[in-house]
Short mmCIF file of C-alpha atoms and ligand atoms in Angstrom, two decimals:
data_model
loop_
_atom_site.label_atom_id
_atom_site.label_comp_id
_atom_site.label_asym_id
_atom_site.label_seq_id
_atom_site.Cartn_x
_atom_site.Cartn_y
_atom_site.Cartn_z
CA MET A 1 -58.15 -33.48 24.56
CA HIS A 2 -58.20 -30.24 23.08
CA VAL A 3 -60.57 -27.78 25.24
CA MET A 4 -61.51 -24.40 23.89
CA VAL A 5 -62.21 -21.61 26.86
CA LEU A 6 -64.56 -19.21 25.40
CA GLY A 7 -63.92 -15.79 27.41
CA ALA A 8 -60.54 -14.59 28.93
CA GLY A 9 -61.79 -12.93 32.06
CA VAL A 10 -60.84 -14.03 35.46
CA THR A 11 -63.05 -17.12 35.22
CA GLY A 12 -61.82 -18.25 31.72
CA VAL A 13 -58.10 -17.83 32.39
CA THR A 14 -58.25 -19.53 35.73
CA THR A 15 -60.34 -22.39 33.80
CA ALA A 16 -57.63 -22.53 31.50
CA TRP A 17 -55.11 -22.80 34.13
CA PHE A 18 -56.70 -25.79 36.03
CA LEU A 19 -57.35 -27.66 32.54
CA HIS A 20 -53.91 -27.22 31.61
CA LYS A 21 -52.55 -28.55 34.78
CA ALA A 22 -54.84 -31.46 34.53
CA GLY A 23 -53.06 -32.29 31.21
CA PHE A 24 -55.77 -30.98 28.65
CA GLU A 25 -54.56 -29.00 25.55
CA VAL A 26 -56.27 -25.77 26.03
CA SER A 27 -56.67 -22.58 24.02
CA ILE A 28 -58.63 -19.33 24.72
CA VAL A 29 -60.79 -17.02 22.53
CA ASP A 30 -61.77 -13.31 23.67
CA ARG A 31 -62.80 -10.38 21.53
CA GLN A 32 -60.53 -8.04 23.65
CA PRO A 33 -57.03 -7.51 22.74
CA GLU A 34 -55.85 -8.74 26.21
CA ALA A 35 -57.28 -10.75 29.05
CA GLY A 36 -59.40 -9.45 31.82
CA LEU A 37 -60.54 -6.01 30.16
CA GLU A 38 -64.27 -6.43 30.93
CA THR A 39 -66.07 -7.04 34.23
CA SER A 40 -62.55 -8.47 35.81
CA PHE A 41 -60.84 -5.18 35.16
CA ALA A 42 -61.60 -2.89 38.14
CA ASN A 43 -63.66 -4.91 40.63
CA GLY A 44 -63.59 -4.45 44.32
CA GLY A 45 -60.53 -6.62 44.82
CA GLN A 46 -61.85 -8.59 47.57
CA ILE A 47 -61.34 -12.42 48.06
CA SER A 48 -64.33 -12.45 50.15
CA VAL A 49 -64.90 -15.72 51.50
CA SER A 50 -66.73 -13.98 54.56
CA HIS A 51 -69.52 -12.66 52.43
CA PRO A 52 -71.43 -15.70 51.13
CA GLU A 53 -74.90 -14.52 51.80
CA PRO A 54 -76.32 -13.16 48.46
CA TRP A 55 -78.08 -10.15 47.69
CA ALA A 56 -81.27 -12.15 47.28
CA ASN A 57 -81.99 -12.39 51.03
CA PRO A 58 -85.03 -11.82 53.15
CA SER A 59 -84.38 -8.26 53.64
CA ALA A 60 -83.73 -7.38 50.09
CA PRO A 61 -87.37 -6.66 48.86
CA LEU A 62 -87.81 -4.09 51.50
CA LEU A 63 -84.46 -2.39 51.12
CA ALA A 64 -85.02 -2.31 47.22
CA LEU A 65 -88.23 -0.57 47.93
CA ARG A 66 -86.85 1.92 50.22
CA TRP A 67 -84.17 2.85 47.59
CA LEU A 68 -86.61 3.10 44.72
CA GLY A 69 -85.89 6.39 42.41
CA ARG A 70 -82.81 7.32 44.78
CA GLU A 71 -80.03 8.08 42.37
CA ASP A 72 -77.44 7.38 44.92
CA ALA A 73 -79.03 4.14 46.32
CA PRO A 74 -76.77 1.16 46.61
CA LEU A 75 -79.33 -0.85 44.35
CA LEU A 76 -81.15 0.70 41.60
CA PHE A 77 -83.73 -0.89 39.36
CA ARG A 78 -84.30 0.83 36.12
CA PRO A 79 -87.12 -1.01 34.42
CA ARG A 80 -86.79 -1.76 30.80
CA ALA A 81 -89.29 -3.25 28.51
CA ARG A 82 -87.00 -6.58 28.57
CA MET A 83 -88.65 -9.73 29.38
CA ALA A 84 -85.25 -11.05 30.56
CA GLN A 85 -84.99 -8.28 33.21
CA TRP A 86 -88.62 -8.86 34.41
CA ARG A 87 -88.05 -12.66 34.51
CA TRP A 88 -84.60 -12.29 36.33
CA ALA A 89 -86.28 -9.91 39.03
CA LEU A 90 -89.03 -12.11 39.67
CA SER A 91 -86.66 -15.05 40.21
CA PHE A 92 -84.55 -12.83 42.36
CA LEU A 93 -87.63 -12.42 44.43
CA HIS A 94 -88.03 -16.23 44.65
CA GLU A 95 -84.33 -16.58 45.86
CA CYS A 96 -85.19 -14.06 48.82
CA LEU A 97 -87.33 -16.60 50.42
CA PRO A 98 -85.48 -17.56 53.70
CA TRP A 99 -84.92 -21.21 52.84
CA ARG A 100 -83.49 -20.53 49.40
CA SER A 101 -81.25 -17.69 50.71
CA ARG A 102 -80.00 -20.14 53.44
CA ARG A 103 -79.48 -22.75 50.75
CA ASN A 104 -77.65 -20.48 48.69
CA THR A 105 -75.56 -19.06 51.23
CA ARG A 106 -74.24 -22.49 52.27
CA ALA A 107 -73.50 -23.49 48.84
CA ILE A 108 -71.44 -20.21 48.12
CA ALA A 109 -69.49 -20.47 51.52
CA SER A 110 -68.45 -24.04 50.41
CA LEU A 111 -67.31 -23.11 47.13
CA ALA A 112 -65.64 -20.13 48.46
CA ILE A 113 -63.51 -21.85 51.15
CA TYR A 114 -62.36 -24.43 48.50
CA SER A 115 -61.59 -21.54 46.12
CA ALA A 116 -59.52 -19.41 48.62
CA SER A 117 -57.22 -22.72 49.04
CA HIS A 118 -56.83 -23.14 45.43
CA LEU A 119 -55.96 -19.56 45.11
CA ARG A 120 -53.18 -19.97 47.64
CA ALA A 121 -51.82 -23.02 46.09
CA LEU A 122 -52.01 -21.30 42.54
CA ARG A 123 -49.83 -18.31 43.91
CA ALA A 124 -47.50 -20.67 45.47
CA GLU A 125 -46.94 -22.61 42.37
CA THR A 126 -46.74 -19.81 39.98
CA GLY A 127 -45.29 -17.16 41.87
CA ILE A 128 -47.32 -14.52 40.33
CA THR A 129 -48.07 -11.21 42.07
CA TYR A 130 -51.03 -8.87 41.73
CA ASP A 131 -50.95 -6.59 44.75
CA GLN A 132 -52.34 -9.10 47.03
CA LEU A 133 -52.74 -8.76 50.71
CA GLN A 134 -53.44 -11.36 53.36
CA ARG A 135 -54.55 -9.13 55.93
CA GLY A 136 -58.47 -10.00 56.15
CA ILE A 137 -61.70 -8.07 55.58
CA LEU A 138 -63.21 -5.99 58.27
CA HIS A 139 -66.85 -5.37 57.82
CA LEU A 140 -67.94 -2.20 59.39
CA PHE A 141 -71.49 -1.18 60.87
CA PHE A 142 -72.19 2.46 61.52
CA SER A 143 -75.49 2.09 63.39
CA ALA A 144 -75.97 0.35 66.76
CA ALA A 145 -79.12 -1.37 65.34
CA GLU A 146 -77.03 -3.01 62.42
CA PHE A 147 -74.25 -3.88 64.69
CA ARG A 148 -76.42 -5.67 67.20
CA HIS A 149 -76.53 -8.63 64.76
CA ALA A 150 -72.88 -8.80 64.23
CA PRO A 151 -72.20 -11.50 66.89
CA VAL A 152 -74.92 -13.68 65.77
CA ARG A 153 -73.73 -13.15 62.17
CA ALA A 154 -70.02 -14.02 63.14
CA VAL A 155 -71.39 -17.27 64.90
CA GLU A 156 -73.28 -18.20 61.57
CA LEU A 157 -70.07 -17.77 59.63
CA ASN A 158 -67.97 -19.80 61.98
CA HIS A 159 -70.57 -22.68 61.43
CA LEU A 160 -70.09 -22.35 57.67
CA GLY A 161 -66.49 -23.00 58.47
CA ILE A 162 -65.24 -19.29 58.04
CA ALA A 163 -63.05 -17.61 60.65
CA ALA A 164 -64.85 -14.45 61.92
CA ARG A 165 -65.25 -12.35 65.10
CA ALA A 166 -67.37 -9.42 66.21
CA CYS A 167 -65.22 -6.49 67.13
CA THR A 168 -65.99 -3.33 69.25
CA ALA A 169 -65.13 0.02 67.42
CA ASP A 170 -61.86 -0.18 69.51
CA GLU A 171 -61.14 -3.65 68.31
CA CYS A 172 -61.46 -2.36 64.88
CA PHE A 173 -59.18 0.51 65.35
CA ALA A 174 -56.73 -2.04 66.60
CA VAL A 175 -57.17 -4.25 63.58
CA GLU A 176 -56.81 -1.24 61.16
CA PRO A 177 -55.45 1.99 62.79
CA ALA A 178 -56.31 3.99 59.56
CA LEU A 179 -59.89 3.93 60.91
CA GLN A 180 -59.22 5.89 64.05
CA ARG A 181 -60.74 9.02 62.68
CA LEU A 182 -64.18 7.22 62.80
CA ALA A 183 -64.00 7.06 66.57
CA GLY A 184 -67.60 8.10 67.91
CA ARG A 185 -69.10 7.09 64.37
CA LEU A 186 -68.25 3.38 64.09
CA ALA A 187 -70.61 1.09 65.94
CA GLY A 188 -68.30 -1.94 65.53
CA GLY A 189 -67.47 -4.55 62.99
CA ILE A 190 -66.79 -8.31 61.91
CA TYR A 191 -63.17 -9.15 61.37
CA ALA A 192 -62.56 -12.18 58.89
CA GLN A 193 -58.90 -12.49 59.20
CA ASP A 194 -58.31 -15.13 56.60
CA ASP A 195 -59.80 -13.22 53.80
CA GLU A 196 -57.53 -11.49 51.28
CA SER A 197 -57.42 -8.87 48.58
CA GLY A 198 -55.73 -8.06 45.32
CA ASP A 199 -56.13 -6.62 41.94
CA ALA A 200 -58.13 -9.32 39.91
CA PHE A 201 -56.81 -7.69 36.41
CA ARG A 202 -53.28 -7.89 37.28
CA PHE A 203 -53.91 -11.50 38.56
CA THR A 204 -55.73 -12.31 35.29
CA GLN A 205 -52.87 -10.79 33.12
CA ALA A 206 -50.20 -12.34 35.05
CA LEU A 207 -51.93 -15.86 35.02
CA ALA A 208 -52.59 -15.43 31.06
CA GLY A 209 -48.77 -14.71 30.58
CA HIS A 210 -47.68 -17.51 32.57
CA LEU A 211 -50.21 -19.84 30.58
CA ARG A 212 -48.88 -18.48 27.22
CA SER A 213 -45.39 -19.30 28.40
CA VAL A 214 -46.46 -22.94 28.74
CA GLY A 215 -48.10 -23.35 25.45
CA VAL A 216 -51.74 -22.31 25.89
CA ARG A 217 -52.88 -20.69 22.63
CA PHE A 218 -54.77 -17.24 22.91
CA HIS A 219 -57.03 -15.94 20.33
CA TYR A 220 -57.41 -12.30 21.16
CA GLY A 221 -59.46 -9.70 19.12
CA THR A 222 -61.56 -12.57 18.12
CA THR A 223 -65.29 -12.14 18.60
CA ILE A 224 -67.37 -15.34 18.94
CA GLU A 225 -70.51 -15.01 16.56
CA ARG A 226 -72.06 -18.34 17.16
CA LEU A 227 -71.60 -21.88 17.94
CA ASP A 228 -72.04 -24.62 15.31
CA ARG A 229 -73.71 -27.82 16.15
CA SER A 230 -73.68 -31.06 14.66
CA GLY A 231 -76.42 -33.34 16.29
CA GLU A 232 -75.65 -33.30 19.98
CA GLN A 233 -72.15 -31.81 19.77
CA ILE A 234 -70.76 -28.44 19.15
CA SER A 235 -68.44 -28.83 16.08
CA GLY A 236 -66.92 -25.41 16.13
CA ILE A 237 -67.13 -21.83 16.74
CA GLU A 238 -67.78 -19.15 14.24
CA VAL A 239 -65.54 -16.11 14.79
CA ARG A 240 -64.77 -12.73 13.37
CA ASP A 241 -61.33 -11.07 13.98
CA SER A 242 -60.75 -7.18 14.53
CA ALA A 243 -60.07 -6.77 10.77
CA GLY A 244 -63.52 -8.17 10.12
CA ARG A 245 -62.37 -11.40 8.71
CA THR A 246 -64.54 -14.54 9.56
CA GLY A 247 -63.50 -18.10 10.34
CA THR A 248 -64.14 -21.10 12.28
CA LEU A 249 -62.14 -22.63 15.38
CA SER A 250 -62.66 -25.99 16.72
CA ALA A 251 -61.78 -28.16 19.46
CA GLU A 252 -63.14 -31.34 21.12
CA ALA A 253 -64.77 -29.66 24.09
CA TYR A 254 -65.58 -25.96 24.89
CA VAL A 255 -66.27 -24.03 28.02
CA LEU A 256 -68.34 -21.07 28.27
CA CYS A 257 -66.77 -18.19 30.28
CA LEU A 258 -68.41 -15.16 28.51
CA GLY A 259 -69.70 -13.33 31.66
CA SER A 260 -72.67 -11.41 31.10
CA PHE A 261 -72.75 -12.21 27.47
CA SER A 262 -73.03 -15.97 28.07
CA PRO A 263 -76.87 -16.19 27.51
CA ALA A 264 -77.03 -14.90 24.02
CA ILE A 265 -74.51 -17.39 22.72
CA VAL A 266 -76.31 -20.39 23.93
CA ALA A 267 -79.87 -19.28 23.11
CA PRO A 268 -80.14 -20.63 19.58
CA LEU A 269 -79.25 -23.97 21.14
CA GLY A 270 -82.49 -23.60 23.25
CA GLN A 271 -80.73 -22.92 26.37
CA ARG A 272 -82.17 -20.15 28.75
CA LEU A 273 -79.38 -19.18 31.10
CA PRO A 274 -80.71 -17.18 34.13
CA ILE A 275 -77.81 -14.56 33.86
CA TYR A 276 -78.42 -10.83 33.89
CA PRO A 277 -76.01 -8.06 34.02
CA VAL A 278 -75.93 -6.22 37.22
CA LYS A 279 -74.02 -3.04 36.74
CA GLY A 280 -71.45 -1.74 39.40
CA TYR A 281 -69.04 1.05 39.79
CA SER A 282 -65.45 1.60 41.06
CA VAL A 283 -63.04 4.43 41.62
CA THR A 284 -59.39 3.70 41.76
CA ALA A 285 -57.15 6.72 42.89
CA PRO A 286 -53.39 6.89 43.95
CA ILE A 287 -52.78 7.19 47.90
CA VAL A 288 -51.41 10.27 48.98
CA GLU A 289 -51.10 9.71 52.76
CA THR A 290 -50.07 6.26 53.54
CA ALA A 291 -51.09 6.20 57.30
CA LEU A 292 -54.76 7.27 56.30
CA ALA A 293 -55.33 4.39 53.72
CA PRO A 294 -56.27 1.18 55.00
CA GLN A 295 -54.33 -2.19 54.34
CA VAL A 296 -57.13 -4.37 55.80
CA SER A 297 -59.88 -4.61 53.24
CA LEU A 298 -63.15 -2.99 54.23
CA THR A 299 -66.83 -3.83 53.63
CA ASP A 300 -69.01 -0.76 54.62
CA GLU A 301 -72.03 -2.80 55.41
CA SER A 302 -74.30 0.35 56.14
CA ARG A 303 -73.31 1.78 52.63
CA ARG A 304 -72.73 -1.56 50.75
CA ILE A 305 -69.25 -0.04 49.49
CA VAL A 306 -66.01 -2.12 49.45
CA CYS A 307 -62.37 -0.77 49.60
CA SER A 308 -59.30 -2.56 48.91
CA ARG A 309 -55.47 -1.38 49.28
CA LEU A 310 -53.86 -2.32 45.68
CA GLY A 311 -50.22 -1.28 46.24
CA ASP A 312 -50.16 2.40 46.10
CA ARG A 313 -53.76 2.86 44.85
CA LEU A 314 -56.94 2.58 46.77
CA ARG A 315 -59.89 0.87 44.90
CA ILE A 316 -63.39 1.49 46.11
CA ALA A 317 -66.30 -0.23 44.73
CA GLY A 318 -70.06 -0.76 44.91
CA THR A 319 -73.70 0.09 43.58
CA ALA A 320 -75.73 -2.34 41.76
CA GLU A 321 -78.03 -1.25 38.92
CA LEU A 322 -80.25 -3.40 37.14
CA ASN A 323 -80.31 -1.49 33.76
CA GLY A 324 -79.60 -3.94 30.85
CA PHE A 325 -76.30 -4.00 28.92
CA ASP A 326 -75.62 -0.39 29.24
CA ALA A 327 -72.07 -0.19 30.55
CA ASN A 328 -71.63 3.74 30.40
CA VAL A 329 -70.17 5.55 33.17
CA ARG A 330 -72.40 8.06 34.96
CA PRO A 331 -70.54 10.50 36.88
CA GLU A 332 -73.07 10.77 39.72
CA ARG A 333 -72.64 7.20 40.58
CA GLY A 334 -68.71 7.86 40.68
CA ARG A 335 -69.37 11.05 43.03
CA ALA A 336 -71.36 9.03 45.45
CA ILE A 337 -68.51 6.62 45.75
CA LEU A 338 -65.90 9.61 46.23
CA ASP A 339 -68.23 11.25 48.79
CA TRP A 340 -68.00 7.73 50.61
CA VAL A 341 -63.92 8.15 50.54
CA ASN A 342 -64.32 11.75 51.76
CA ASP A 343 -66.63 10.69 54.69
CA ARG A 344 -64.90 7.46 55.76
CA LEU A 345 -61.10 7.92 54.79
CA PRO A 346 -60.78 11.74 54.36
CA GLY A 347 -57.25 12.72 52.94
CA ALA A 348 -56.20 9.13 51.86
CA ILE A 349 -56.42 9.54 48.02
CA ASP A 350 -55.94 12.40 45.50
CA PRO A 351 -59.74 12.50 44.11
CA ALA A 352 -58.51 14.61 41.04
CA GLN A 353 -56.63 11.52 39.81
CA ALA A 354 -59.46 9.37 40.47
CA GLN A 355 -60.26 6.82 37.67
CA LEU A 356 -64.10 5.85 37.39
CA TRP A 357 -65.05 2.57 35.84
CA ALA A 358 -68.29 0.56 35.39
CA GLY A 359 -68.64 -3.04 34.80
CA LEU A 360 -71.57 -5.74 34.30
CA ARG A 361 -71.63 -8.51 36.93
CA PRO A 362 -72.89 -11.65 35.41
CA ALA A 363 -75.54 -12.30 38.11
CA THR A 364 -77.99 -15.09 38.54
CA PRO A 365 -80.72 -14.38 40.80
CA GLY A 366 -79.48 -16.39 43.74
CA ASN A 367 -75.57 -15.60 43.00
CA ILE A 368 -75.13 -19.24 42.21
CA PRO A 369 -72.70 -19.61 39.20
CA LEU A 370 -73.48 -22.15 36.70
CA ILE A 371 -70.65 -24.82 36.75
CA GLY A 372 -70.71 -28.16 35.12
CA LYS A 373 -72.40 -29.75 31.80
CA GLY A 374 -73.88 -27.21 29.58
CA TRP A 375 -75.49 -28.59 26.32
CA GLY A 376 -74.90 -31.71 24.35
CA LYS A 377 -71.87 -33.69 24.63
CA ASN A 378 -69.05 -31.24 24.64
CA LEU A 379 -70.15 -27.93 26.12
CA TRP A 380 -69.55 -27.00 29.67
CA TYR A 381 -70.38 -23.93 31.71
CA ASN A 382 -68.38 -21.87 33.99
CA THR A 383 -70.30 -18.49 34.13
CA GLY A 384 -72.80 -16.33 36.20
CA HIS A 385 -70.43 -15.46 39.07
CA GLY A 386 -72.31 -12.11 39.83
CA THR A 387 -70.82 -10.43 43.05
CA LEU A 388 -68.11 -12.96 43.79
CA GLY A 389 -66.58 -13.88 40.34
CA TRP A 390 -62.90 -13.03 41.64
CA THR A 391 -63.44 -14.73 45.08
CA LEU A 392 -64.89 -17.78 43.45
CA SER A 393 -62.66 -18.01 40.36
CA CYS A 394 -60.15 -20.60 41.49
CA GLY A 395 -62.51 -22.81 43.05
CA SER A 396 -64.88 -22.85 40.18
CA ALA A 397 -62.37 -23.46 37.66
CA ALA A 398 -60.83 -26.31 39.86
CA ALA A 399 -64.29 -27.82 40.31
CA LEU A 400 -65.12 -27.70 36.56
CA THR A 401 -61.89 -29.40 35.84
CA GLU A 402 -62.69 -32.21 38.09
CA LEU A 403 -66.22 -32.62 36.71
CA MET A 404 -64.72 -32.71 33.08
CA GLN A 405 -62.51 -35.51 34.40
CA GLY A 406 -65.66 -37.50 35.73
CA ARG A 407 -64.80 -36.86 39.23
CA ARG A 408 -67.02 -35.12 42.01
CA PRO A 409 -65.44 -31.87 43.33
CA ALA A 410 -65.32 -31.49 47.16
CA PRO A 411 -67.47 -28.43 47.60
CA ASP A 412 -71.12 -29.10 48.68
CA PHE A 413 -72.51 -26.98 45.80
CA PRO A 414 -75.13 -27.47 43.16
CA PHE A 415 -73.11 -28.36 40.38
CA ARG A 416 -75.06 -28.70 36.86
CA PRO A 417 -76.55 -32.04 36.54
CA GLY A 418 -75.59 -34.39 33.95
CA ALA A 419 -71.85 -34.04 34.66
C1 FAD B 1 -68.16 -2.86 40.79
C2 FAD B 1 -67.80 -4.25 40.81
C3 FAD B 1 -67.16 -4.78 42.23
C4 FAD B 1 -66.83 -6.27 42.28
N1 FAD B 1 -66.06 -6.53 43.45
C5 FAD B 1 -65.83 -7.90 43.43
C6 FAD B 1 -65.09 -8.05 44.62
O1 FAD B 1 -64.54 -7.37 45.47
N2 FAD B 1 -64.89 -9.67 44.70
C7 FAD B 1 -65.48 -10.55 43.82
O2 FAD B 1 -65.16 -11.77 44.10
N3 FAD B 1 -66.03 -10.08 42.79
C8 FAD B 1 -66.28 -8.80 42.70
N4 FAD B 1 -66.98 -8.33 41.32
C9 FAD B 1 -67.47 -9.52 40.46
C10 FAD B 1 -66.50 -10.16 39.47
O3 FAD B 1 -65.47 -8.89 39.07
C11 FAD B 1 -66.91 -10.74 38.31
O4 FAD B 1 -67.90 -11.76 38.86
C12 FAD B 1 -66.02 -11.33 37.38
O5 FAD B 1 -65.17 -10.44 37.22
C13 FAD B 1 -66.61 -12.12 36.30
O6 FAD B 1 -65.51 -12.57 35.65
P1 FAD B 1 -65.85 -13.38 34.36
O7 FAD B 1 -64.71 -13.82 33.66
O8 FAD B 1 -66.99 -14.27 34.29
O9 FAD B 1 -66.50 -12.46 33.22
P2 FAD B 1 -65.59 -10.96 32.35
O10 FAD B 1 -64.39 -10.50 33.23
O11 FAD B 1 -66.62 -10.17 32.02
O12 FAD B 1 -65.09 -12.08 31.21
C14 FAD B 1 -65.81 -12.41 30.22
C15 FAD B 1 -64.94 -12.27 28.76
O13 FAD B 1 -65.90 -12.67 27.83
C16 FAD B 1 -65.46 -11.81 26.68
N5 FAD B 1 -66.65 -12.04 25.67
C17 FAD B 1 -67.87 -11.74 26.14
N6 FAD B 1 -68.56 -11.93 24.94
C18 FAD B 1 -67.60 -12.25 23.88
C19 FAD B 1 -67.86 -12.80 22.60
N7 FAD B 1 -69.07 -12.70 22.00
N8 FAD B 1 -66.79 -13.21 21.85
C20 FAD B 1 -65.40 -13.26 22.36
N9 FAD B 1 -65.35 -12.88 23.72
C21 FAD B 1 -66.32 -12.45 24.33
C22 FAD B 1 -65.21 -10.53 27.17
O14 FAD B 1 -64.25 -9.78 26.39
C23 FAD B 1 -64.54 -10.88 28.56
O15 FAD B 1 -63.20 -10.79 28.61
C24 FAD B 1 -67.35 -7.05 41.13
C25 FAD B 1 -67.88 -6.53 39.85
C26 FAD B 1 -68.15 -5.30 39.80
C27 FAD B 1 -68.83 -4.87 38.74
#
């Protein structure tokens, strides 16, 4: 069966890989000239199985109120006159209810564990490299009040099947010596030793190159304008190339992997997908002092910022802005990230060569991606991966492939009904 994957971000390219491995004939369509050039381009780099708790949790509404109007806030809501934004924000509040948040955390953890094992297998099978490090993630707490909850949180992670342990500040320095200069300020941490990090863009590009070499067709520079339907089936996709020429591409089945742009494409079919862009920023800079740059990936729980070593570069990412489809880079948001590096890892990078980037996380209110049957007989979804698209990419793609073959995937996850 010929399957057309719509979108060549990390989700689309991994979907193509697992479908190809299962024996499907696969082609991919993307408006960009290469794979991974939108949200998968410069994310935080974490394969963060140890962070299954969604932003929508019982403490989020109070924190959001406290941060209201602060330009350097980790979470920023810029109200727009868009129904979709308000609808999303209301659903987000609903997902903050304790039982919803617990249910979402369990589902994400189950999919993330499955995903990490598929990533390891993919790496072994293809031999692709992407500045990956298997050194774990250290979650850092800078106040005694926050650190007090760390032992309980580590045990909760253990109950979800995730290896994690609470560490004193000295134990954190033993795990990552580059943090020594935080002595007297760091309260402690949680170390998740099985977590990984790596450059999602390099991964996506390397996997796309591998797929091309095994016969998967790529239609780059091809914008999808609309889906054509015939009865209860998608009969083709109407596209426009970079020279403005229009045409139709067709296959027997289609998988929607268009990130934040997924809802607009299926709206004419009467589908209302609960995905809204949540903008984030990253800074990537060359390392100037190797001993000062951590090898273990970091999550600063007090500032909601993550940091990953990518070869001879450091990637620092964070902030969440509910601001529509505006992907413009605001220098003040980049400065807030650089201030963080200056404060937590002084002297590690050359800030003059820092590259600032912004991307739109395709977020559902509870951070639960839409995986499974989409519309009609032959449209499938693998989209809406929010804060964890890199972490969940291999597992989501493997699970979707199972569903398309009529099998039930292993994770305890709310896959889309009808599959
Ligand atoms: C600042 C930041 C930090 C992050 N850190 C992490 C992290 O540390 N770990 C983690 O797991 N996740 C992280 N994420 C989330 C992760 O990056 C995303 O969830 C993931 O990249 C989404 O991948 P995607 O393939 O679904 O979307 P995208 O990468 O956006 O891919 C969608 C593709 O669809 C194409 N497209 C869209 N519309 C059309 C159209 N009409 N026609 C043709 N093509 C179209 C686009 O060109 C694009 O290539 C972070 C995100 C941000 C913004």
